[in-house]
Short mmCIF file of C-alpha atoms and ligand atoms in Angstrom, two decimals:
data_model
loop_
_atom_site.label_atom_id
_atom_site.label_comp_id
_atom_site.label_asym_id
_atom_site.label_seq_id
_atom_site.Cartn_x
_atom_site.Cartn_y
_atom_site.Cartn_z
CA MET A 1 156.55 13.80 120.21
CA LEU A 2 158.16 12.36 116.91
CA ALA A 3 162.31 13.39 116.57
CA PRO A 4 162.14 16.72 114.55
CA LEU A 5 161.40 16.46 110.63
CA ARG A 6 164.41 17.96 109.29
CA VAL A 7 164.12 19.63 105.42
CA GLY A 8 166.15 20.01 103.30
CA ILE A 9 165.42 22.14 100.42
CA ALA A 10 167.13 22.47 96.58
CA GLY A 11 166.71 25.66 94.68
CA LEU A 12 165.41 28.93 96.41
CA GLY A 13 164.36 30.66 93.97
CA THR A 14 160.70 31.96 93.67
CA VAL A 15 159.09 28.76 94.66
CA GLY A 16 162.01 27.15 97.32
CA GLY A 17 162.33 31.03 99.11
CA SER A 18 158.46 31.20 99.80
CA VAL A 19 159.10 27.56 100.90
CA LEU A 20 161.47 28.57 103.00
CA ARG A 21 160.28 31.26 105.17
CA ARG A 22 156.56 29.82 105.14
CA LEU A 23 158.21 26.40 107.07
CA VAL A 24 159.93 29.08 109.10
CA ALA A 25 156.53 31.69 109.88
CA GLN A 26 154.27 28.68 110.25
CA ARG A 27 156.61 26.33 112.10
CA ALA A 28 154.60 26.57 115.75
CA LEU A 29 150.93 25.96 113.90
CA LEU A 30 152.71 22.81 111.96
CA ALA A 31 154.03 21.08 115.04
CA GLN A 32 149.98 21.36 116.43
CA ARG A 33 148.87 20.50 113.03
CA THR A 34 151.77 17.48 112.68
CA GLY A 35 152.45 16.40 115.64
CA ARG A 36 156.01 16.27 114.64
CA ASP A 37 158.15 19.86 114.78
CA ILE A 38 159.37 20.59 110.98
CA THR A 39 162.88 22.50 110.63
CA VAL A 40 164.75 23.24 107.41
CA THR A 41 168.53 22.61 107.88
CA ALA A 42 170.32 22.47 104.97
CA VAL A 43 169.59 24.91 101.26
CA SER A 44 171.56 24.46 98.13
CA ALA A 45 171.06 26.67 95.37
CA ARG A 46 173.85 27.44 92.23
CA ASP A 47 175.36 30.37 93.73
CA ARG A 48 176.03 31.26 97.54
CA ALA A 49 176.81 34.97 96.63
CA LYS A 50 173.77 35.73 95.55
CA PRO A 51 171.67 38.40 97.40
CA ARG A 52 168.07 36.76 98.66
CA ASP A 53 165.83 38.08 101.23
CA LEU A 54 165.49 35.09 102.87
CA ASP A 55 167.98 34.36 106.52
CA LEU A 56 170.37 31.61 105.90
CA ALA A 57 172.75 31.64 108.85
CA ASP A 58 171.66 28.45 110.96
CA LEU A 59 171.61 26.59 107.43
CA HIS A 60 174.31 23.82 105.84
CA TRP A 61 174.45 25.24 102.96
CA PHE A 62 175.09 22.35 99.61
CA ASP A 63 176.93 23.74 96.62
CA ASP A 64 176.23 20.31 95.28
CA PRO A 65 171.89 18.91 95.45
CA VAL A 66 172.55 15.49 95.16
CA ALA A 67 175.08 15.80 97.91
CA MET A 68 172.51 17.47 99.83
CA ALA A 69 169.54 14.59 99.24
CA LYS A 70 172.45 11.68 99.82
CA SER A 71 173.24 13.21 103.22
CA ASP A 72 172.20 12.52 106.84
CA GLU A 73 171.15 15.71 107.76
CA ILE A 74 168.00 15.68 106.19
CA ASP A 75 165.54 13.35 106.35
CA LEU A 76 163.01 14.86 103.57
CA PHE A 77 164.28 16.37 100.63
CA VAL A 78 162.28 18.89 98.79
CA GLU A 79 163.25 19.71 95.27
CA LEU A 80 162.41 23.39 93.88
CA ILE A 81 165.22 23.50 91.13
CA GLY A 82 163.45 22.30 88.06
CA GLY A 83 164.34 21.04 84.76
CA SER A 84 163.18 17.47 83.63
CA GLU A 85 167.22 16.65 83.55
CA GLY A 86 170.34 17.76 85.27
CA PRO A 87 170.24 17.97 88.53
CA ALA A 88 166.99 18.08 89.79
CA LYS A 89 166.35 14.56 88.29
CA ALA A 90 169.94 13.46 89.74
CA ALA A 91 169.37 15.01 93.66
CA VAL A 92 165.81 13.44 93.17
CA GLU A 93 166.80 10.05 92.33
CA ALA A 94 169.43 9.89 95.06
CA ALA A 95 167.03 11.26 97.55
CA LEU A 96 164.79 7.95 96.83
CA GLN A 97 167.55 5.68 96.67
CA SER A 98 168.73 6.38 99.95
CA GLY A 99 165.36 5.74 101.13
CA LYS A 100 164.66 9.65 101.21
CA PRO A 101 161.22 11.40 100.81
CA VAL A 102 161.25 13.86 97.74
CA VAL A 103 158.15 16.95 97.95
CA THR A 104 158.46 18.34 93.87
CA ALA A 105 156.65 21.09 92.43
CA ASN A 106 158.49 20.04 89.24
CA LYS A 107 156.03 19.03 86.76
CA ALA A 108 158.88 18.36 83.83
CA LEU A 109 160.18 16.16 85.66
CA LEU A 110 157.10 13.76 86.57
CA ALA A 111 156.09 14.02 83.19
CA HIS A 112 159.09 12.77 81.54
CA HIS A 113 160.47 10.04 84.18
CA GLY A 114 157.24 10.21 86.45
CA MET A 115 157.10 6.70 86.21
CA ALA A 116 160.75 5.56 87.01
CA LEU A 117 160.43 7.58 90.04
CA ALA A 118 157.23 6.50 91.43
CA ARG A 119 159.21 2.86 90.79
CA LEU A 120 161.64 3.83 92.41
CA ALA A 121 160.03 5.41 95.72
CA GLU A 122 157.60 2.24 95.53
CA GLU A 123 160.68 -0.01 96.09
CA ARG A 124 162.58 2.38 98.72
CA HIS A 125 159.72 2.54 100.42
CA ALA A 126 159.85 6.27 100.47
CA ALA A 127 157.25 9.06 99.59
CA LEU A 128 157.28 10.82 96.37
CA ALA A 129 154.75 13.96 96.58
CA PHE A 130 153.93 16.66 93.91
CA GLU A 131 151.16 18.84 94.44
CA ALA A 132 152.67 22.09 93.90
CA SER A 133 153.37 20.35 90.13
CA VAL A 134 149.99 21.45 89.49
CA ALA A 135 147.73 24.20 89.16
CA GLY A 136 150.01 26.21 92.17
CA GLY A 137 147.52 26.23 94.83
CA ILE A 138 145.20 24.18 93.97
CA PRO A 139 144.98 20.66 95.49
CA ILE A 140 144.16 18.67 92.52
CA VAL A 141 146.86 16.35 92.89
CA LYS A 142 144.69 14.96 96.17
CA THR A 143 141.78 15.73 95.10
CA LEU A 144 141.95 13.12 92.39
CA ARG A 145 144.11 10.53 94.46
CA GLU A 146 142.48 10.75 97.77
CA GLY A 147 139.15 12.79 97.65
CA LEU A 148 137.52 11.23 94.67
CA ALA A 149 139.05 7.55 94.88
CA GLY A 150 135.71 6.55 95.01
CA ASN A 151 134.95 7.74 90.86
CA GLN A 152 135.99 6.66 87.74
CA VAL A 153 137.02 9.61 86.29
CA GLU A 154 135.80 10.18 82.18
CA ARG A 155 136.74 13.44 81.76
CA VAL A 156 139.33 16.16 83.24
CA GLN A 157 140.29 19.54 81.67
CA GLY A 158 141.13 23.27 83.12
CA ILE A 159 143.12 25.79 82.49
CA LEU A 160 146.67 25.11 83.79
CA ASN A 161 149.01 27.42 83.29
CA GLY A 162 148.90 31.00 85.72
CA THR A 163 151.31 32.82 82.92
CA CYS A 164 148.98 31.73 79.55
CA ASN A 165 145.74 33.06 81.57
CA TYR A 166 147.31 35.59 82.77
CA ILE A 167 148.75 37.36 78.65
CA LEU A 168 145.44 36.14 77.67
CA THR A 169 143.64 38.02 80.00
CA ARG A 170 146.02 41.11 79.95
CA MET A 171 145.54 41.03 76.24
CA GLU A 172 141.85 41.16 75.98
CA ASP A 173 141.41 43.20 78.68
CA GLU A 174 143.60 46.17 78.19
CA GLY A 175 144.97 45.72 74.86
CA LEU A 176 148.56 45.34 75.95
CA ALA A 177 151.03 43.44 73.53
CA PHE A 178 151.86 39.50 74.16
CA ALA A 179 155.35 40.50 74.83
CA ASP A 180 154.56 42.74 77.21
CA CYS A 181 152.59 40.74 78.82
CA LEU A 182 154.78 38.29 79.11
CA ALA A 183 157.24 40.21 80.25
CA GLU A 184 154.85 40.97 83.39
CA ALA A 185 153.51 37.57 84.51
CA GLN A 186 158.10 36.65 84.37
CA ARG A 187 158.40 39.34 86.72
CA LEU A 188 155.48 38.66 88.76
CA GLY A 189 157.48 34.99 89.47
CA TYR A 190 154.47 32.97 87.28
CA ALA A 191 156.09 32.13 84.03
CA GLU A 192 158.61 29.04 84.14
CA ALA A 193 162.79 29.85 83.75
CA ASP A 194 162.54 29.03 79.85
CA PRO A 195 158.83 30.65 79.60
CA THR A 196 158.50 28.97 75.53
CA PHE A 197 157.62 25.52 78.27
CA ASP A 198 154.70 28.32 79.18
CA VAL A 199 153.15 29.92 76.26
CA ASP A 200 154.43 27.16 73.56
CA GLY A 201 151.75 24.95 75.76
CA PHE A 202 154.63 22.37 77.35
CA ASP A 203 153.81 23.45 80.83
CA THR A 204 149.97 22.31 80.31
CA ALA A 205 150.60 19.62 78.72
CA HIS A 206 153.23 18.11 81.67
CA LYS A 207 150.58 18.88 84.56
CA LEU A 208 147.98 16.86 82.08
CA ALA A 209 149.66 14.15 81.51
CA ILE A 210 150.15 13.98 85.17
CA LEU A 211 146.45 14.75 85.78
CA ALA A 212 145.56 12.00 83.08
CA THR A 213 147.79 9.29 85.03
CA LEU A 214 145.88 9.86 88.27
CA ALA A 215 142.75 10.08 86.37
CA PHE A 216 142.52 7.29 84.27
CA GLY A 217 145.47 4.93 86.02
CA VAL A 218 147.75 5.30 82.89
CA ALA A 219 151.23 6.17 81.73
CA LEU A 220 150.86 8.64 79.01
CA ASP A 221 153.47 9.34 76.86
CA ILE A 222 153.92 12.93 76.30
CA GLU A 223 155.05 13.17 72.96
CA SER A 224 151.75 11.13 71.87
CA LEU A 225 149.93 14.61 72.96
CA HIS A 226 148.52 17.32 70.35
CA ILE A 227 150.09 20.37 72.25
CA GLU A 228 149.68 23.96 70.49
CA GLY A 229 150.00 26.95 72.81
CA ILE A 230 149.07 30.78 72.48
CA ARG A 231 152.17 32.46 70.46
CA ALA A 232 149.35 32.50 67.48
CA ILE A 233 146.85 34.45 68.94
CA THR A 234 146.18 37.94 67.62
CA PRO A 235 144.25 41.30 69.26
CA ALA A 236 142.01 40.38 65.83
CA ASP A 237 141.44 36.75 67.45
CA LEU A 238 140.42 38.01 70.83
CA LYS A 239 137.93 40.64 69.24
CA ALA A 240 135.96 38.29 66.64
CA ALA A 241 136.01 35.80 70.19
CA ASP A 242 134.16 38.74 72.30
CA GLU A 243 132.12 39.80 69.57
CA LEU A 244 130.91 36.02 69.02
CA GLY A 245 130.60 36.41 72.45
CA TYR A 246 133.62 33.57 73.33
CA ARG A 247 136.34 33.87 75.39
CA ILE A 248 140.09 32.35 74.53
CA LYS A 249 141.54 29.84 77.10
CA LEU A 250 144.47 27.74 76.71
CA LEU A 251 143.20 24.67 78.00
CA GLY A 252 144.33 20.86 78.41
CA ILE A 253 141.58 18.11 78.21
CA ALA A 254 142.16 14.62 78.62
CA GLN A 255 139.26 12.02 78.49
CA ARG A 256 138.84 8.31 78.12
CA VAL A 257 138.19 7.20 74.90
CA GLY A 258 137.33 3.28 74.94
CA THR A 259 140.49 2.39 75.34
CA ARG A 260 142.49 5.52 73.98
CA ILE A 261 143.12 8.76 75.59
CA ASP A 262 141.88 12.26 73.99
CA GLY A 263 144.62 14.41 75.43
CA ARG A 264 145.16 17.67 73.77
CA VAL A 265 146.37 21.23 74.97
CA HIS A 266 145.05 24.38 72.22
CA PRO A 267 143.56 27.54 72.68
CA THR A 268 139.82 26.76 73.22
CA MET A 269 137.20 29.22 72.46
CA VAL A 270 134.85 28.75 75.44
CA PRO A 271 131.43 30.64 75.73
CA LYS A 272 131.45 33.94 77.78
CA THR A 273 128.88 32.70 80.00
CA SER A 274 130.74 28.98 80.48
CA ALA A 275 132.65 28.75 84.84
CA LEU A 276 135.98 28.79 82.28
CA ALA A 277 135.29 32.30 80.81
CA GLN A 278 135.14 33.61 84.14
CA VAL A 279 139.07 32.71 85.37
CA GLY A 280 141.00 35.50 84.67
CA GLY A 281 144.65 36.41 85.41
CA VAL A 282 146.89 33.84 87.15
CA ILE A 283 144.28 31.79 88.26
CA ASN A 284 143.91 28.08 87.04
CA ALA A 285 140.88 26.20 87.19
CA VAL A 286 140.26 22.23 86.72
CA THR A 287 136.94 20.38 86.48
CA VAL A 288 136.96 16.41 86.60
CA PHE A 289 134.09 14.62 85.77
CA ALA A 290 133.45 11.80 87.32
CA ASP A 291 130.42 9.13 87.47
CA ALA A 292 129.65 9.66 91.40
CA VAL A 293 130.62 13.33 91.67
CA ARG A 294 129.41 14.60 88.22
CA GLU A 295 131.18 17.61 87.65
CA LEU A 296 133.66 19.11 90.27
CA THR A 297 135.89 22.22 89.78
CA LEU A 298 139.00 23.79 91.56
CA ILE A 299 139.31 27.27 91.00
CA GLY A 300 142.05 29.10 92.96
CA PRO A 301 145.47 30.37 92.02
CA GLY A 302 148.12 28.42 89.72
CA ALA A 303 151.93 29.92 89.54
CA GLY A 304 153.14 32.10 91.66
CA GLY A 305 155.68 31.68 94.99
CA GLU A 306 153.33 31.79 97.66
CA ALA A 307 150.75 29.85 96.39
CA THR A 308 153.01 26.82 95.26
CA ALA A 309 154.46 27.30 98.63
CA SER A 310 150.62 26.54 99.61
CA ALA A 311 150.70 22.95 98.00
CA VAL A 312 154.64 22.24 98.83
CA VAL A 313 154.23 22.59 102.63
CA ALA A 314 150.99 20.62 102.41
CA ASP A 315 152.91 17.55 101.06
CA VAL A 316 155.97 18.41 103.36
CA ALA A 317 153.08 18.35 106.63
CA ASP A 318 151.35 15.45 104.96
CA ILE A 319 154.76 13.49 105.22
CA ALA A 320 155.61 14.61 108.61
CA ARG A 321 152.31 12.94 109.75
CA GLY A 322 153.57 9.90 108.20
CA VAL A 323 150.68 9.89 105.25
CA ARG A 324 151.31 8.09 102.45
CA SER A 325 150.23 7.00 99.36
CA ALA A 326 151.23 5.50 95.84
CA PRO A 327 152.53 8.31 94.32
CA LEU A 328 150.74 7.90 91.11
CA GLY A 329 147.92 7.18 92.54
CA LEU A 330 148.17 3.22 92.09
CA PRO A 331 150.81 0.75 92.08
CA VAL A 332 153.39 1.86 89.15
CA ALA A 333 152.70 -2.30 87.80
CA VAL A 334 149.05 -2.00 87.48
CA LEU A 335 148.94 1.26 85.39
CA GLU A 336 148.24 0.33 82.40
CA GLN A 337 149.98 2.09 79.04
CA ALA A 338 147.28 4.36 77.00
CA ASP A 339 147.18 5.34 73.48
CA THR A 340 146.29 8.95 72.59
CA LEU A 341 143.48 9.36 70.11
CA PRO A 342 144.99 10.90 67.36
CA LEU A 343 143.01 14.96 66.83
CA ARG A 344 142.60 14.10 62.86
CA ASP A 345 139.65 12.19 64.85
CA HIS A 346 137.86 15.10 67.28
CA ALA A 347 134.93 16.57 66.73
CA GLY A 348 133.84 19.97 67.54
CA GLY A 349 132.77 23.21 66.36
CA TYR A 350 135.48 25.61 64.74
CA TYR A 351 136.76 29.48 64.65
CA ILE A 352 138.17 30.21 61.25
CA ARG A 353 139.50 33.55 60.27
CA LEU A 354 140.66 33.90 57.32
CA SER A 355 142.30 36.33 54.96
CA VAL A 356 140.72 36.55 51.96
CA ARG A 357 142.09 37.96 48.49
CA ASP A 358 139.24 40.40 47.75
CA THR A 359 138.47 38.96 44.31
CA PRO A 360 134.68 38.23 43.24
CA GLY A 361 133.50 34.77 43.72
CA ALA A 362 135.93 34.09 46.36
CA VAL A 363 133.86 33.38 49.69
CA ALA A 364 131.78 31.29 47.79
CA ALA A 365 134.74 29.14 46.75
CA ILE A 366 135.79 28.54 49.96
CA ALA A 367 132.01 28.02 51.48
CA ALA A 368 131.60 24.98 48.39
CA ARG A 369 134.82 23.74 49.66
CA MET A 370 133.82 23.21 53.34
CA ALA A 371 130.59 21.88 51.76
CA GLU A 372 131.95 19.14 50.02
CA ARG A 373 133.08 17.92 53.28
CA SER A 374 129.77 18.47 54.85
CA ILE A 375 130.93 21.40 56.67
CA SER A 376 128.44 23.77 57.67
CA PHE A 377 128.59 27.01 59.13
CA GLU A 378 126.76 29.02 62.51
CA SER A 379 128.15 32.09 61.12
CA VAL A 380 130.03 33.83 58.67
CA VAL A 381 131.17 37.26 59.51
CA GLN A 382 132.98 39.31 56.69
CA ARG A 383 134.81 41.18 59.54
CA HIS A 384 136.38 44.33 57.97
CA PRO A 385 135.81 46.47 54.60
CA PRO A 386 138.15 45.73 52.48
CA ARG A 387 142.13 47.72 52.59
CA ARG A 388 142.76 49.28 49.47
CA ASP A 389 145.88 49.60 49.06
CA PRO A 390 147.51 51.33 46.05
CA GLY A 391 149.26 48.06 43.56
CA SER A 392 147.48 45.18 45.65
CA SER A 393 144.28 43.74 45.06
CA GLY A 394 143.46 44.09 49.17
CA THR A 395 142.20 40.84 51.34
CA VAL A 396 138.93 40.97 53.53
CA PRO A 397 139.27 39.09 56.94
CA VAL A 398 136.42 37.02 57.25
CA VAL A 399 135.71 34.75 60.57
CA LEU A 400 133.71 31.73 59.77
CA VAL A 401 132.35 29.61 62.98
CA THR A 402 131.56 25.77 61.88
CA TYR A 403 128.83 23.62 63.44
CA ARG A 404 130.15 20.25 64.60
CA THR A 405 132.61 18.62 62.39
CA VAL A 406 135.72 16.15 62.34
CA GLU A 407 139.50 17.85 62.20
CA SER A 408 140.21 15.42 59.20
CA ALA A 409 137.69 17.12 57.69
CA LEU A 410 138.42 20.58 58.34
CA GLN A 411 141.58 20.14 57.63
CA THR A 412 141.02 18.24 54.30
CA ALA A 413 138.23 21.44 53.40
CA LEU A 414 141.30 24.06 54.50
CA ASP A 415 144.42 22.67 52.00
CA ALA A 416 141.51 23.17 49.11
CA VAL A 417 140.85 26.44 50.27
CA VAL A 418 144.98 27.82 50.46
CA ALA A 419 145.85 25.62 47.25
CA ASP A 420 142.80 27.46 45.40
CA GLY A 421 144.94 30.70 45.96
CA TYR A 422 142.20 32.79 47.43
CA ILE A 423 143.77 33.13 50.98
CA ALA A 424 146.65 35.62 51.99
CA GLU A 425 147.60 33.65 54.90
CA ALA A 426 147.90 30.65 57.02
CA PRO A 427 143.86 30.50 58.45
CA GLN A 428 143.85 30.70 62.05
CA VAL A 429 142.18 28.01 63.52
CA ILE A 430 140.67 27.80 67.17
CA ARG A 431 138.86 24.61 68.64
CA ILE A 432 134.51 25.87 70.61
CA GLU A 433 134.18 23.85 73.53
CA ARG A 434 130.96 24.98 73.78
CA GLU A 435 130.15 22.97 77.26
P1 NDP B 501 163.53 29.86 89.93
O1 NDP B 501 164.53 29.89 88.70
O2 NDP B 501 163.19 31.00 90.44
O3 NDP B 501 164.65 28.84 90.72
C1 NDP B 501 165.01 28.09 90.55
C2 NDP B 501 165.95 27.64 91.34
O4 NDP B 501 166.96 26.69 91.79
C3 NDP B 501 167.03 28.90 91.79
O5 NDP B 501 167.30 28.96 93.22
C4 NDP B 501 168.30 28.35 91.86
O6 NDP B 501 169.09 28.94 92.36
C5 NDP B 501 168.44 26.52 92.14
N1 NDP B 501 168.67 25.84 90.88
C6 NDP B 501 169.22 25.85 90.02
N2 NDP B 501 170.39 25.65 89.12
C7 NDP B 501 171.03 24.35 90.37
C8 NDP B 501 171.96 23.38 90.64
N3 NDP B 501 172.73 22.65 89.77
N4 NDP B 501 171.95 23.57 91.74
C9 NDP B 501 171.51 23.56 92.67
N5 NDP B 501 170.54 24.92 92.61
C10 NDP B 501 170.42 24.79 91.06
O7 NDP B 501 162.43 29.02 89.34
P2 NDP B 501 160.58 28.19 90.34
O8 NDP B 501 161.26 28.87 91.89
O9 NDP B 501 159.67 29.26 89.53
O10 NDP B 501 160.49 27.20 90.23
C11 NDP B 501 160.83 26.01 90.63
C12 NDP B 501 160.47 25.00 90.56
O11 NDP B 501 158.94 24.90 90.32
C13 NDP B 501 160.03 24.83 88.72
O12 NDP B 501 160.27 23.24 88.77
C14 NDP B 501 158.87 25.17 88.48
O13 NDP B 501 158.09 24.64 87.26
C15 NDP B 501 158.27 24.97 89.87
N6 NDP B 501 156.94 25.45 89.84
C16 NDP B 501 156.98 26.75 89.97
C17 NDP B 501 155.73 27.82 90.10
C18 NDP B 501 156.07 29.14 89.67
O14 NDP B 501 154.67 29.50 90.21
N7 NDP B 501 157.21 29.85 89.73
C19 NDP B 501 155.05 26.76 90.47
C20 NDP B 501 154.85 25.92 90.22
C21 NDP B 501 155.95 25.05 90.20
P3 NDP B 501 170.11 30.52 92.31
O15 NDP B 501 169.30 31.60 92.90
O16 NDP B 501 171.59 30.83 93.12
O17 NDP B 501 170.16 31.00 90.83
N1 HSE B 502 154.76 29.00 84.88
C1 HSE B 502 154.05 28.03 85.26
C2 HSE B 502 152.28 28.35 85.07
C3 HSE B 502 154.06 27.62 86.71
O1 HSE B 502 152.62 29.54 84.66
O2 HSE B 502 151.26 28.05 85.12
C4 HSE B 502 153.11 27.29 87.46
O3 HSE B 502 153.15 25.93 87.34
#
């Protein structure tokens, strides 16, 4: 039998704690499965005095994760601190520099520095594994990199943030307020240390950038992605979507369009009958459209300590077995630099909710502005009778659903509607994916 694989874990929070417990509890099984004993020998976190439900008695404590990453006491560095800069980046770089394999769940780090880290890993002949960085317990990295190696991938899309899906599901099913649902997701260990990454769409964008690199063999500039979160989604939108036969999901979508990548993150209305509409709570779903398999969907828990630890431990087991792949699926030197398709060129259906001033001819004028841009409606619904506040002219909520149109035409039409003064608030626009 090979010498034991000595593991150091940096970060003992939601994920790090679960990984440590799982490596200890499954030690015998993992030894059988990998042919090598896997033993945690060292740990690092910010506050040594913090009470933790973990047995750290026999482990070497490092205050500094970089020192642990360089230490001869470990053979494998597991980074579960988080953040694209600071100690996580410094420690991962230090481990790779010293030729040690790295396992991380850190999508922000990968999305911003994946190329440089993969290059360093290649130079140092060290593994860099990050299954847990996308969609928690779903093995989508392995699926794209190994399982679909014989396919040309055309499109990859999915519900990639457990926190947002949890919030939208709870708001829709229980009528709860956004802030209460977010607090629940935080309590359950789903949210990022800074939950704005979740609710403003950045976490989904980080994951989408990783998926696009693996799927299309491209280096994608995260700054060039269109990113919208779920903060602006109101109970009125969820109710209107329900009545129209849709659900609202935060989707990450990437597809090849010629030499460019159409990459975007935004709330999306999907038909209630679609597979994605059935995915509720913290569950994630990723669909890959590829030439040989046609369509493949993986569904599973997208966040939380145990689900994420499942993916981290799978990477640890691969390294114990000696499995090695190019971290990004292809050597960094052959990855293409890809441009992204501007959102103004996106074509699709749109849901538009307008707060229309109760003035004769207002709806007709709005329809005329849309018609000028050849935008036609699948449905127009005046949702409630006008509110007649004393001294105010009142507003009427109007929901429009368009047939397929181009984003730039819609934006121009809406700009004209705003300029005409017929609406009292900024229009709410949600893109529709009907397939
Ligand atoms: P937590 O905030 O729960 O844990 C972070 C840990 O890092 C804590 O133990 C903290 O120490 C430690 N830490 C912070 N700063 C330092 C530092 N300077 N030096 C050493 N240790 C430090 O985060 P999570 O466990 O939720 O997330 C960890 C990583 O996993 C992130 O990259 C996240 O994006 C990713 N991830 C999280 C998922 C989830 O569901 N939570 C799912 C998939 C990925 P201390 O305990 O002393 O404060
Ligand atoms: N905060 C992330 C989410 C954790 O909610 O999906 C999993 O990556």
